[in-house]
Every structure is written in C-alpha cells, then in structure tokens.
Coordinates of C-alpha atoms in Angstrom, one line a residue:
M1 CA -29.6 151.1 159.9
K2 CA -30.0 150.7 156.2
K3 CA -27.6 152.6 155.2
F4 CA -24.7 150.2 157.6
N5 CA -26.8 147.1 156.2
V6 CA -25.2 148.4 152.9
S7 CA -22.3 149.1 154.1
L8 CA -21.7 146.1 156.0
R9 CA -22.9 143.9 152.5
K10 CA -20.2 145.6 150.3
T11 CA -17.6 145.1 153.0
K12 CA -18.8 141.1 153.2
Q13 CA -18.5 141.5 148.7
N14 CA -15.5 143.0 148.7
N15 CA -14.0 140.4 151.4
T16 CA -15.7 137.4 149.3
E17 CA -13.9 139.0 146.1
K18 CA -10.4 139.9 147.6
C19 CA -10.7 135.8 148.9
N20 CA -11.5 134.7 145.5
K21 CA -9.1 136.5 144.2
N22 CA -6.4 135.5 146.5
T23 CA -7.3 131.7 145.8
K24 CA -7.3 132.1 142.1
R25 CA -3.9 133.4 142.5
R26 CA -3.0 130.5 144.7
A27 CA -4.3 127.9 142.9
V28 CA -3.0 129.6 139.4
N29 CA 0.2 129.5 141.7
F30 CA 0.2 126.1 142.7
S31 CA -0.4 125.0 139.2
I32 CA 2.9 126.8 137.4
I33 CA 4.9 125.3 140.7
L34 CA 3.7 121.6 140.4
L35 CA 4.6 121.7 136.6
L36 CA 7.7 123.3 137.5
V37 CA 8.3 120.2 139.4
V38 CA 7.2 117.1 137.2
S39 CA 8.7 119.0 134.2
T40 CA 11.9 118.9 136.1
F41 CA 11.7 115.0 137.1
G42 CA 10.4 114.2 133.8
L43 CA 13.9 116.0 132.3
L44 CA 15.7 114.6 135.1
L45 CA 14.8 111.3 134.2
L46 CA 15.1 111.3 130.3
S47 CA 18.5 112.5 131.2
D48 CA 19.4 109.6 133.0
T49 CA 17.8 107.8 130.3
T50 CA 19.9 109.0 127.4
R51 CA 23.3 109.2 130.0
A52 CA 22.2 104.7 130.4
S53 CA 22.3 104.8 126.8
T54 CA 25.5 106.4 125.5
T55 CA 29.3 104.6 126.4
T56 CA 32.7 106.2 125.9
A57 CA 34.3 104.5 123.2
H58 CA 37.9 104.1 123.9
H59 CA 40.6 103.7 121.2
Q60 CA 43.0 100.6 121.8
W61 CA 46.4 101.1 120.0
I62 CA 49.1 99.8 118.6
V63 CA 53.1 100.5 118.8
Y64 CA 55.7 97.8 118.0
V65 CA 58.6 97.3 120.2
G66 CA 62.6 96.9 118.5
G67 CA 62.1 94.6 114.9
Q68 CA 65.0 92.4 113.4
S69 CA 66.0 91.7 109.5
S70 CA 65.2 88.1 108.9
D71 CA 68.3 86.2 109.6
M72 CA 68.6 88.2 112.9
S73 CA 71.6 89.7 112.4
V74 CA 70.3 93.1 112.8
M75 CA 68.2 94.2 115.3
T76 CA 66.3 97.8 115.4
M77 CA 66.4 99.9 118.7
G78 CA 62.9 101.2 118.8
F79 CA 59.5 101.9 119.6
Y80 CA 57.6 102.2 116.3
P81 CA 56.0 104.9 115.3
E82 CA 58.4 106.2 117.8
I83 CA 56.1 109.0 118.5
I84 CA 52.2 108.3 119.1
T85 CA 49.1 110.2 120.0
I86 CA 46.3 109.5 122.0
D87 CA 43.3 110.5 124.3
A88 CA 43.4 110.3 127.6
G89 CA 41.6 106.9 128.6
D90 CA 42.8 105.0 125.6
S91 CA 45.5 102.1 125.9
I92 CA 48.5 101.4 124.3
T93 CA 49.6 97.4 123.5
F94 CA 52.8 97.5 123.0
I95 CA 54.2 94.3 120.7
V96 CA 57.9 92.8 120.8
N97 CA 58.5 92.9 117.3
S98 CA 62.2 90.9 117.8
T99 CA 64.1 87.9 118.8
E100 CA 66.2 90.4 121.6
P101 CA 64.6 91.3 124.8
H102 CA 63.2 94.7 125.7
T103 CA 61.4 96.3 128.8
V104 CA 58.7 99.4 128.1
T105 CA 59.6 101.7 130.9
F106 CA 57.6 105.2 132.1
L107 CA 60.2 106.7 134.5
S108 CA 58.0 109.8 135.4
G109 CA 61.0 112.3 136.0
N110 CA 63.1 109.7 138.5
P111 CA 66.9 108.2 138.0
P112 CA 67.3 105.3 135.8
L113 CA 66.9 101.8 136.9
N114 CA 69.9 99.5 136.8
P115 CA 70.3 97.4 134.4
F116 CA 72.2 94.6 135.9
L117 CA 70.0 94.7 138.5
P118 CA 67.2 91.9 138.7
Q119 CA 64.7 93.2 140.3
S120 CA 65.2 96.4 137.3
L121 CA 63.4 93.7 135.4
L122 CA 60.9 92.8 136.5
P123 CA 57.2 94.2 135.9
M124 CA 56.3 97.4 138.3
G125 CA 53.6 100.0 138.5
G126 CA 50.6 97.7 137.2
S127 CA 49.1 98.0 134.0
I128 CA 47.1 102.1 134.7
Y129 CA 49.0 105.2 134.4
N130 CA 48.6 107.9 135.5
G131 CA 52.0 110.2 134.8
T132 CA 53.7 109.3 138.0
G133 CA 56.1 107.0 139.9
I134 CA 57.6 104.0 137.9
V135 CA 55.9 101.7 135.6
S136 CA 57.3 99.1 133.7
S137 CA 56.6 96.4 132.3
G138 CA 59.0 94.3 133.1
L139 CA 61.5 92.1 130.6
L140 CA 59.6 91.1 127.3
F141 CA 60.7 88.0 125.4
P142 CA 59.4 87.8 121.0
G143 CA 55.9 87.5 121.2
Q144 CA 54.8 89.3 124.5
T145 CA 52.9 92.1 124.7
Y146 CA 52.5 94.3 127.7
T147 CA 49.3 96.6 127.3
L148 CA 48.6 100.1 129.4
T149 CA 46.3 102.4 129.5
F150 CA 46.5 106.3 129.9
T151 CA 44.8 108.3 132.8
T152 CA 45.4 111.7 132.4
P153 CA 47.0 114.4 129.5
G154 CA 50.5 115.0 129.0
V155 CA 53.7 114.2 127.5
Y156 CA 55.3 111.4 128.5
I157 CA 58.6 109.8 127.8
Y158 CA 59.6 106.3 128.0
Q159 CA 62.6 103.9 127.4
C160 CA 64.3 100.5 127.1
T161 CA 66.1 100.3 130.6
I162 CA 68.7 97.7 129.1
H163 CA 69.3 99.1 126.2
P164 CA 70.5 103.0 126.6
G165 CA 68.7 105.6 123.8
M166 CA 65.7 103.1 122.8
V167 CA 63.4 106.4 123.9
G168 CA 59.8 106.5 122.1
V169 CA 57.2 109.3 123.6
V170 CA 53.5 109.3 124.4
I171 CA 51.0 112.1 123.9
V172 CA 48.1 112.3 125.8
N173 CA 45.3 115.1 124.9
P174 CA 41.7 115.2 126.8
A175 CA 39.6 112.8 126.4
G176 CA 37.9 114.1 123.3
T177 CA 40.1 115.6 121.4
P178 CA 40.0 114.5 117.5
Y179 CA 42.8 112.3 116.9
P180 CA 45.8 113.4 114.6
L181 CA 46.8 110.0 113.0
N182 CA 44.5 106.3 113.1
Q183 CA 46.7 103.4 113.8
S184 CA 46.6 102.4 110.1
Q185 CA 48.9 106.1 109.5
Y186 CA 50.8 105.1 112.9
D187 CA 51.6 101.1 111.2
Q188 CA 52.6 103.3 107.8
I189 CA 55.5 105.0 110.3
A190 CA 56.5 102.6 112.3
Y191 CA 57.2 100.5 108.9
L192 CA 59.4 103.5 107.4
Q193 CA 61.1 103.3 111.0
N194 CA 61.8 100.2 111.4
L195 CA 62.9 100.0 107.6
Q196 CA 65.1 102.9 108.0
A197 CA 66.8 101.5 111.4
L198 CA 67.1 97.9 109.4
Q199 CA 68.6 99.5 106.4
S200 CA 71.6 101.4 108.3
G201 CA 72.6 98.3 110.7
E202 CA 72.0 95.5 107.0
S203 CA 75.1 98.7 105.2
L204 CA 77.6 98.0 108.1
L205 CA 78.0 94.5 107.6
Q206 CA 79.6 95.1 104.0
Q207 CA 82.3 97.9 105.6
V208 CA 83.8 96.0 108.0
N209 CA 87.8 95.6 106.6
L210 CA 90.2 95.5 110.0
P211 CA 93.8 94.6 108.8
A212 CA 96.1 93.2 111.1
T213 CA 98.8 94.9 112.9
P214 CA 102.3 93.6 114.0
G215 CA 102.6 91.6 116.8
P216 CA 105.9 90.0 118.5
N217 CA 108.6 87.3 117.1
G218 CA 107.0 87.8 113.6
T219 CA 103.5 86.7 115.1
L220 CA 100.1 89.1 113.9
I221 CA 97.9 90.9 115.4
W222 CA 94.1 90.7 114.3
H223 CA 91.2 92.5 115.6
I224 CA 87.5 91.3 115.6
D225 CA 84.0 93.5 116.0
A226 CA 81.9 92.1 118.8
G227 CA 78.7 93.3 117.8
F228 CA 78.4 97.1 116.8
E229 CA 75.2 99.9 116.7
T230 CA 75.3 102.4 113.9
P231 CA 77.0 105.2 113.6
V232 CA 75.1 108.1 116.0
S233 CA 73.9 110.5 112.8
T234 CA 70.6 111.9 112.0
E235 CA 69.1 114.9 109.6
V236 CA 66.0 117.1 110.9
T237 CA 63.7 118.8 109.2
L238 CA 62.7 121.9 110.5
N239 CA 59.4 122.7 109.6
P240 CA 57.6 126.5 110.4
V241 CA 55.8 127.6 112.3
N242 CA 53.4 130.7 112.5
S243 CA 56.6 131.9 109.9
N244 CA 58.3 131.6 106.5
V245 CA 61.3 130.1 108.5
N246 CA 62.1 126.1 107.6
G247 CA 65.6 123.9 107.5
L248 CA 67.6 121.6 108.3
A249 CA 69.3 120.2 111.5
I250 CA 71.9 117.2 111.7
L251 CA 73.3 116.1 114.7
S252 CA 76.0 113.8 114.6
M253 CA 78.7 112.1 117.3
A254 CA 82.2 111.4 115.4
I255 CA 84.0 111.2 119.1
P256 CA 82.2 109.8 122.1
G257 CA 80.5 111.9 124.6
E258 CA 81.1 115.3 121.8
L259 CA 77.9 116.1 120.2
T260 CA 78.3 118.5 116.9
V261 CA 74.7 120.2 115.4
Q262 CA 74.8 122.0 112.6
V263 CA 71.2 124.5 111.8
S264 CA 70.8 125.9 108.6
L265 CA 68.3 127.9 107.6
S266 CA 65.6 130.0 105.1
G267 CA 62.4 132.5 105.3
L268 CA 64.5 134.6 107.9
T269 CA 64.1 137.9 108.2
P270 CA 67.6 140.1 107.3
G271 CA 69.5 141.3 110.3
K272 CA 67.2 139.3 112.9
T273 CA 68.7 137.2 115.2
Y274 CA 67.1 133.5 116.6
K275 CA 67.0 131.5 119.4
V276 CA 67.4 127.6 118.7
G277 CA 67.5 124.6 121.2
I278 CA 67.4 120.8 121.7
Y279 CA 64.7 120.1 123.9
E280 CA 63.4 117.4 125.6
G281 CA 59.4 116.4 124.6
A282 CA 58.1 116.6 121.3
A283 CA 57.5 119.5 118.5
E284 CA 54.1 119.5 118.4
V285 CA 53.2 120.2 122.5
G286 CA 56.2 121.4 123.6
G287 CA 59.0 120.9 126.1
N288 CA 61.7 121.7 128.4
V289 CA 65.1 123.3 126.8
L290 CA 68.2 120.4 127.3
Y291 CA 70.7 122.3 125.6
N292 CA 71.1 126.0 123.8
L293 CA 73.1 126.2 120.6
S294 CA 74.7 128.8 118.5
P295 CA 71.9 131.8 118.0
I296 CA 71.6 132.5 114.0
T297 CA 71.8 135.9 112.6
A298 CA 70.1 135.9 108.8
S299 CA 72.0 137.9 106.7
S300 CA 70.6 139.7 103.5
N301 CA 69.1 136.8 102.2
G302 CA 67.6 135.0 105.0
T303 CA 69.5 132.8 105.8
G304 CA 71.7 131.9 108.5
V305 CA 74.0 128.5 109.8
S306 CA 75.2 127.8 113.3
L307 CA 77.8 125.3 114.0
T308 CA 77.4 124.2 117.9
T309 CA 79.4 121.4 119.7
L310 CA 77.8 120.5 123.2
K311 CA 79.9 117.6 125.8
I312 CA 77.1 115.3 126.5
P313 CA 77.1 112.3 128.9
P314 CA 76.2 108.9 128.6
L315 CA 72.5 107.8 128.0
S316 CA 73.0 105.8 131.3
P317 CA 74.7 106.3 133.9
Y318 CA 75.1 102.1 134.4
I319 CA 77.0 102.2 131.2
P320 CA 79.4 104.8 131.2
T321 CA 80.4 104.3 127.1
S322 CA 76.7 104.8 125.9
F323 CA 77.1 107.8 124.1
G324 CA 74.3 108.7 121.8
I325 CA 71.3 110.6 121.0
P326 CA 67.9 109.4 121.9
A327 CA 65.8 107.6 119.2
A328 CA 63.5 109.9 120.3
G329 CA 61.9 112.5 122.5
W330 CA 64.7 115.5 121.3
Y331 CA 63.4 117.9 118.9
I332 CA 65.0 121.3 117.5
N333 CA 63.2 124.9 118.4
V334 CA 64.4 127.8 116.7
S335 CA 62.3 130.9 118.5
S336 CA 62.5 134.6 117.9
S337 CA 60.7 137.8 120.6
G338 CA 57.6 136.5 119.3
G339 CA 58.1 132.7 120.1
A340 CA 58.7 129.5 118.0
V341 CA 58.9 130.1 114.1
A342 CA 60.2 126.3 113.2
T343 CA 60.4 123.1 114.7
G344 CA 61.4 119.2 113.9
D345 CA 61.4 116.2 116.2
V346 CA 65.1 114.5 116.0
I347 CA 64.1 110.8 115.1
V348 CA 67.0 108.5 115.0
P349 CA 67.1 105.0 113.5
S350 CA 69.4 103.0 115.0
A351 CA 70.2 99.3 115.2
S352 CA 72.4 97.1 116.7
V353 CA 75.0 94.3 114.4
M354 CA 74.8 91.1 116.3
R355 CA 77.5 89.4 114.6
F356 CA 81.1 88.9 115.4
L357 CA 82.8 90.7 112.0
P358 CA 84.9 89.2 110.3
T359 CA 82.5 85.8 111.0
T360 CA 85.4 83.6 110.0
L361 CA 88.8 85.0 110.7
T362 CA 92.2 82.2 109.3
I363 CA 95.6 83.1 111.2
H364 CA 98.8 81.5 112.2
V365 CA 99.8 79.9 115.3
G366 CA 101.1 82.0 117.9
D367 CA 99.2 85.0 116.0
T368 CA 96.5 86.7 118.3
V369 CA 93.7 88.2 118.0
V370 CA 91.2 91.1 120.0
W371 CA 87.7 91.1 120.3
T372 CA 86.5 95.0 120.6
Q373 CA 82.5 95.4 121.9
L374 CA 82.0 98.2 119.8
D375 CA 77.6 98.5 121.5
P376 CA 76.7 100.4 123.6
A377 CA 73.7 99.2 123.7
E378 CA 74.2 96.1 123.6
I379 CA 76.2 93.7 125.9
H380 CA 78.3 90.8 124.3
T381 CA 80.4 87.8 125.7
I382 CA 83.4 85.7 123.8
T383 CA 83.2 82.1 124.9
F384 CA 85.2 79.0 123.6
V385 CA 83.0 76.3 124.5
P386 CA 84.4 73.0 123.9
Q387 CA 82.9 69.7 122.3
G388 CA 80.8 68.4 124.4
M389 CA 80.1 70.8 126.4
P390 CA 76.4 72.7 126.5
I391 CA 76.3 76.7 126.0
P392 CA 76.2 78.3 129.1
E393 CA 72.5 80.0 129.6
F394 CA 73.8 83.7 129.9
G395 CA 73.2 85.2 133.9
T396 CA 74.6 81.9 134.9
P397 CA 78.0 82.6 137.1
L398 CA 80.1 80.6 134.7
S399 CA 78.6 82.4 131.8
L400 CA 79.7 85.7 133.8
I401 CA 82.9 84.7 135.3
P402 CA 86.1 85.2 132.8
S403 CA 87.6 81.7 132.3
G404 CA 90.4 79.9 131.3
G405 CA 93.1 83.3 130.8
H406 CA 94.6 84.4 127.5
L407 CA 96.3 81.6 126.3
F408 CA 94.8 79.3 123.8
N409 CA 96.1 75.8 123.7
G410 CA 92.9 74.6 121.3
S411 CA 91.0 73.1 124.7
G412 CA 88.6 73.6 127.5
Y413 CA 86.3 76.5 128.4
Y414 CA 87.0 80.1 127.1
N415 CA 85.2 83.2 128.5
S416 CA 85.8 87.0 128.7
G417 CA 82.5 87.4 130.6
P418 CA 80.5 90.2 130.0
L419 CA 82.6 93.5 127.5
I420 CA 80.3 96.4 127.7
A421 CA 81.1 99.0 124.4
G422 CA 85.2 100.1 124.2
Q423 CA 86.1 96.6 126.2
S424 CA 88.3 94.3 124.5
Y425 CA 89.4 90.5 125.4
N426 CA 92.1 89.2 124.0
L427 CA 93.5 85.4 123.2
T428 CA 97.1 84.4 121.6
F429 CA 96.2 80.6 119.7
L430 CA 99.0 77.6 120.0
T431 CA 97.1 75.2 118.6
P432 CA 95.9 74.5 114.7
G433 CA 93.0 74.2 114.6
V434 CA 89.4 75.5 113.5
Y435 CA 87.4 76.8 116.5
T436 CA 83.8 77.9 116.9
Y437 CA 83.3 80.5 119.2
V438 CA 79.6 82.0 120.4
C439 CA 78.0 85.3 122.3
T440 CA 76.0 83.7 125.2
L441 CA 73.5 85.8 125.4
H442 CA 73.2 86.0 121.4
D443 CA 74.0 83.1 120.2
G444 CA 70.4 81.8 119.2
M445 CA 70.4 84.5 116.6
G446 CA 73.6 83.8 114.8
M447 CA 76.2 85.7 116.6
V448 CA 78.8 82.9 116.3
G449 CA 82.5 83.1 115.0
T450 CA 85.3 80.4 113.9
I451 CA 88.9 81.2 114.3
I452 CA 91.1 79.5 111.7
V453 CA 94.7 78.4 113.4
L454 CA 97.3 76.9 110.1
P455 CA 100.5 75.5 111.3
N456 CA 103.4 77.7 111.0
D457 CA 104.8 76.0 108.1
V458 CA 101.5 76.2 105.7
Q459 CA 101.5 80.0 104.5
L460 CA 99.0 81.5 102.5
S461 CA 99.2 85.0 101.1
S462 CA 97.4 87.7 102.4
H463 CA 95.3 87.7 99.0
Q464 CA 94.4 83.8 99.9
I465 CA 93.6 84.3 103.5
S466 CA 91.1 86.7 102.3
E467 CA 89.4 84.5 99.7
L468 CA 89.6 81.7 102.3
N469 CA 87.4 83.7 104.7
K470 CA 85.0 85.2 102.3
T471 CA 83.9 81.4 100.9
L472 CA 84.0 80.3 104.9
T473 CA 81.7 83.2 105.8
N474 CA 79.5 82.5 102.5
V475 CA 79.2 78.5 103.8
W476 CA 78.8 79.7 107.5
Y477 CA 75.5 82.0 106.2
N478 CA 74.2 80.0 104.1
V479 CA 74.3 77.4 106.9
S480 CA 73.1 79.1 109.0
G481 CA 70.3 81.1 106.9
Q482 CA 69.2 77.8 106.6
L483 CA 69.4 76.6 110.1
L484 CA 67.0 80.0 110.8
F485 CA 64.7 79.3 108.2
L486 CA 64.4 75.6 109.8
N487 CA 64.2 77.4 113.2
S488 CA 61.2 79.9 111.8
Q489 CA 59.3 77.1 110.3
L490 CA 59.4 75.0 113.5
T491 CA 58.5 78.0 115.5
S492 CA 55.6 79.4 113.2
L493 CA 54.0 75.7 113.4
S494 CA 54.6 75.6 117.0
G495 CA 52.7 78.8 116.7
K496 CA 49.9 77.4 114.6
I497 CA 49.7 74.5 116.6
S498 CA 49.2 76.7 120.3
S499 CA 47.0 79.5 118.1
I500 CA 44.5 75.6 116.7
N501 CA 44.9 74.8 120.6
G502 CA 43.4 78.6 122.1
Q503 CA 41.2 78.6 119.2
I504 CA 39.5 75.3 120.2
S505 CA 40.1 76.4 123.9
Q506 CA 38.1 80.1 122.8
L507 CA 34.7 78.1 121.1
G508 CA 34.2 76.1 123.7
S509 CA 33.7 79.8 125.8
L510 CA 32.6 81.4 123.2
G511 CA 29.1 80.1 123.6
N512 CA 28.5 81.6 127.9
E513 CA 30.2 84.9 126.5
L514 CA 27.6 85.4 123.9
T515 CA 24.9 84.0 125.6
S516 CA 26.3 86.6 128.4
L517 CA 26.4 88.7 126.6
N518 CA 22.6 88.3 125.3
N519 CA 21.8 88.5 129.3
S520 CA 23.4 91.8 129.7
Q521 CA 22.1 92.9 126.4
V522 CA 18.3 92.1 127.6
A523 CA 18.8 93.5 131.1
Y524 CA 20.1 97.2 129.1
Q525 CA 16.9 96.9 127.1
N526 CA 15.3 96.5 130.3
N527 CA 16.2 98.7 132.3
V528 CA 15.8 101.8 129.2
N529 CA 12.3 100.1 129.0
G530 CA 11.5 100.9 132.6
K531 CA 13.3 104.3 132.7
I532 CA 11.3 105.1 129.4
S533 CA 8.1 103.8 131.2
S534 CA 8.3 105.8 134.2
L535 CA 8.7 108.8 132.4
Y536 CA 5.5 108.3 130.3
T537 CA 4.7 107.9 133.8
L538 CA 5.7 111.2 135.2
I539 CA 4.2 112.3 131.7
A540 CA 1.0 111.2 132.0
V541 CA 0.6 112.7 135.8
L542 CA 1.6 116.2 134.3
L543 CA -1.1 116.2 132.6
A544 CA -3.8 114.8 134.7
L545 CA -1.9 117.7 136.7
V546 CA -2.5 120.1 134.3
V547 CA -6.3 119.1 133.4
I548 CA -6.9 119.3 137.9
S549 CA -5.7 122.5 137.8
L550 CA -7.6 124.0 134.6
I551 CA -10.4 122.3 136.6
M552 CA -9.6 124.3 139.9
N553 CA -9.2 127.9 137.9
V554 CA -13.1 127.1 136.3
I555 CA -14.1 126.4 139.5
I556 CA -13.1 129.2 140.8
M557 CA -14.3 131.5 137.8
T558 CA -17.6 129.9 138.4
R559 CA -17.4 131.1 142.3
K560 CA -17.0 134.6 141.4
R561 CA -19.6 135.2 139.4

C-alpha cells in the first residue's frame, strides 16, 4: 500500500510538472505571438504615417511652338526643343510663340488629320495622354497654351496638323528616372534651334532674283514668289555608341520627293561592312527602320562613304506637294553584327518666308505677272481688294472662291483663292496705276505686295526699274516696320493692362487660397499627429503586454518551485 501511495504521489508530481511546463510554454508562445502582432500593427501604422507625409513630385515642362522674326517676315516651323525627355506623370505646357497658328497633335499611329476639315482643327482627346488614341490641342493662336500630362512611358512623335513637317518628339521614361537635362538647359537648346531656323529663313530674303521673260506682242512676263520655305537640307552628326565610329550624314532634297543621303564615317574596322539606315524615333531610345541606306565597307584606313537616293512620299497625304524632311522624329543609325556603333538625330531647321518677293514690282501696261506658291507648309492667296472694301476674312466664301478672271483693269475684286505649293496665279495688267494686294491669310503679318503699272510711253531702263523697285521696297519695309512696331506696342500695352487686371482679380482670391491652404495644412498635420498618437498608444500597449507576459512567466516559475 505504501508503495502504491508513493507511486501515486510521483505520478501526480510528474503530471503537475508537465502541466506547469505546458503552461509555461503556452505563456511564452502567447507572449511571442502577442509581441509579433502588436509590432506588425505598429509598423503598418508607422508605414502609413510615413506615406502620408510623402508626396510624389511631378515636373512641369515647357515647349515653345514655332517662332518668328521681329517683323514677322519669317515664321519658324518647329517645336522647341525638338526632342524632350520627361518622366511618366509629368506635364508639358506648349506655348505658341508666333503669330502663325499651330496645333499640337499626337496621332498614336493613326492616319494624319485632314487640315482642310474644320473638325480636324478642334481640340480632341482631353489633357491626359497614355500613348493611345488621337490627342490634339486644336488650333492655337498667338500666346495660347496647351498642357498635356503623360502617364505612360514611351517615345511619342507629334505634329502640327496644318504645317506638314512640323514635328516634335517626347520621350517619357518611367516615373523616378533621373532627367538628362533641366528646363534651363532645354530653354537654351530651344533658343538655338529657333535661331538657326530664323537665320536660315532671313537669308532667303536677299536671294530673290526673278528676271522677266518675253511675252506676246513685245510684253514681258514677270514672276513673283508667293512665300517659300527654307531649302530641304540638314547635317547630322553621328556620335559613337560603345565604339570609336563617328561621322556625318548630309540629307538634301533638290528635286521634290527625291531624298539624297550621304554618310561619311571614320573609326571603322578595315574591311568590315556596316549597315546604315534612317529610323523613326529618337537616337537615345531607338525606333523602327524607315529606309535602308547603302551599306558602308571600311577602307584600309578605317573610313567609308555611302550615297543613297530615296523616293519618299509627301509629308501630308492631303497636300501632294508637301515633300520634305520632318523637323524631328528621324535618326541615322550605323550598326554592325554587334549592334549600333554610331547614331544621330535628324533635326531640320525649317522656316517659312511670309512675303511676296519681290515685294514691289514695276511693269508696263500689257505685261503679265505670275505668282507661284513655293511653300509646302503654307497656304497663300493673291487678293486685290478695291478701295473702300474690307479685306475678306480667310475662310469666308469670298476669300476661298477665285474671282475676277485674269485681265486686271484697275478696279474690282480679284482673288486667286487658296494656293498650295506648286500652284500659280497670273494677271495681265491693262491700266496704269499703283495696285496693292494681300494674302488674306497672312496680311496681318505684313504679307502685302505692290504692282506699279506704267504707261507704255513711259520707258525706263531695266536698271532704272530695278532701282525704283528697290527704293519703293525700302520705303515699304520702313513704313510697314513702323506700323508693325506700333502694333506690337499696342499689343504689349493691351497685354500689360490685361495682366494688371488679372493680378487685381487674383489678389481678391489670394486670401481665400491662402486660408484654404492653411486649413489643409492644419488638417494634414492633425491627421499625422493623430496617427503618431495612435502609434504611441500601441507602443504603450505593447510594453504593458510585455510586462504582463513577464509577470505571468514569474508566476509560473514560482508555482514550479
């Protein structure tokens, strides 16, 4: 019996010890689990508080749309800078920088819009661009802006609907990618690109020399350029890509639709053959091949040259004479079996001359004048408006319909209607006098000309006529320059008055905006303080539970003893 009691006590003691051990283990496990749960909630709250105090900064960029000379005789046709690199989430504000209107249109691979349809000149697609669909500013006039936010990484080529070849490129990198350039650097590039186009256009004003040709019955046929564009040519510097290869590409178009490309390279491996092509996109990110050029096999001194002639379509399918090179969106790529070895963006400084050249022409009764429109990026009219009649607004039926025939008797309304590149208009003058004509689309830019018709019995030598034309042209430029200056001063004054009025109205709402901003800041701070307070509370609870867990462990250890 004693042995049985002893055995029973040992069994109870062992069971008690096991129970104590299990209780202790459960208490420790409970403490650990509780600690992990509370810690997790604390970290989540801390992370949420951190996120609440952090905002993603998106940049606002500026691109200038077009440009012009001080007298508006030259309009540059480009987006400046031609290529800009931003991040997803950033916005670009496009600012019209010329008297000539433009659009900012992203086609996303869709066919070009018909510039002769009114709906093509309306805004479409909104102010957010994800790389798909057609998004357009609609027709923008001087001083107007258009802001577009880019949400999706990619390479996007855009254009002006009404000016074929006026093209720009936006490269969108993933959000958070370091920017290659800042706005100040892009502004400098924009200035230089616009300046180069301006200088190219202004140089053409001094190069017009159109001699008369014999007409019937001893008369003469005179020729006037009704606007024209800078020559289609540019040079491309080819920079090395993980190689020693570099060079130069010259693109030119002496014959409409026939593009000549000469590529000269150095730093090549002797005897090796390199592929050369024109690609669509931008050199820094790549693109798809448009035209394969003649390959280059390196000579013994590591140099090589190729010459390729291409047949290319018009820049706009709606303007069959719009042959040219886009201002941006092409690049030259040189590659070997290992990939690209040299590349360079094709940037074309393009400008339109908004003048009739010669501006003043002296002829005799019976002579004929032929105007030829030479600018594929523009539309012009030759319109004689009789005294007392207002100049028709372009777009009205009166401005669009050819009127008056081809025999000018000194009175009445004569109009060529819209002329695209390659089209001509002629008038034979029957009555002596001084006659002024305009382009109804660009008369506000000074696109005005004068025809002086002398009687047949007044004979001047070709030198005298030339000197008279020069004198009258200089007088015209001086007068028109002064008028344009006065107009610009009035416009500037009007702008300043509008600005002052705007500032006055803004001051009225500034207090409300500051109050709203202050209230938002207070609410935000209260929210953060509340989350921090909650975090402190959780930490206090965590510490209390840890203390309770330790006390439970002490109690269990005491019971064990």
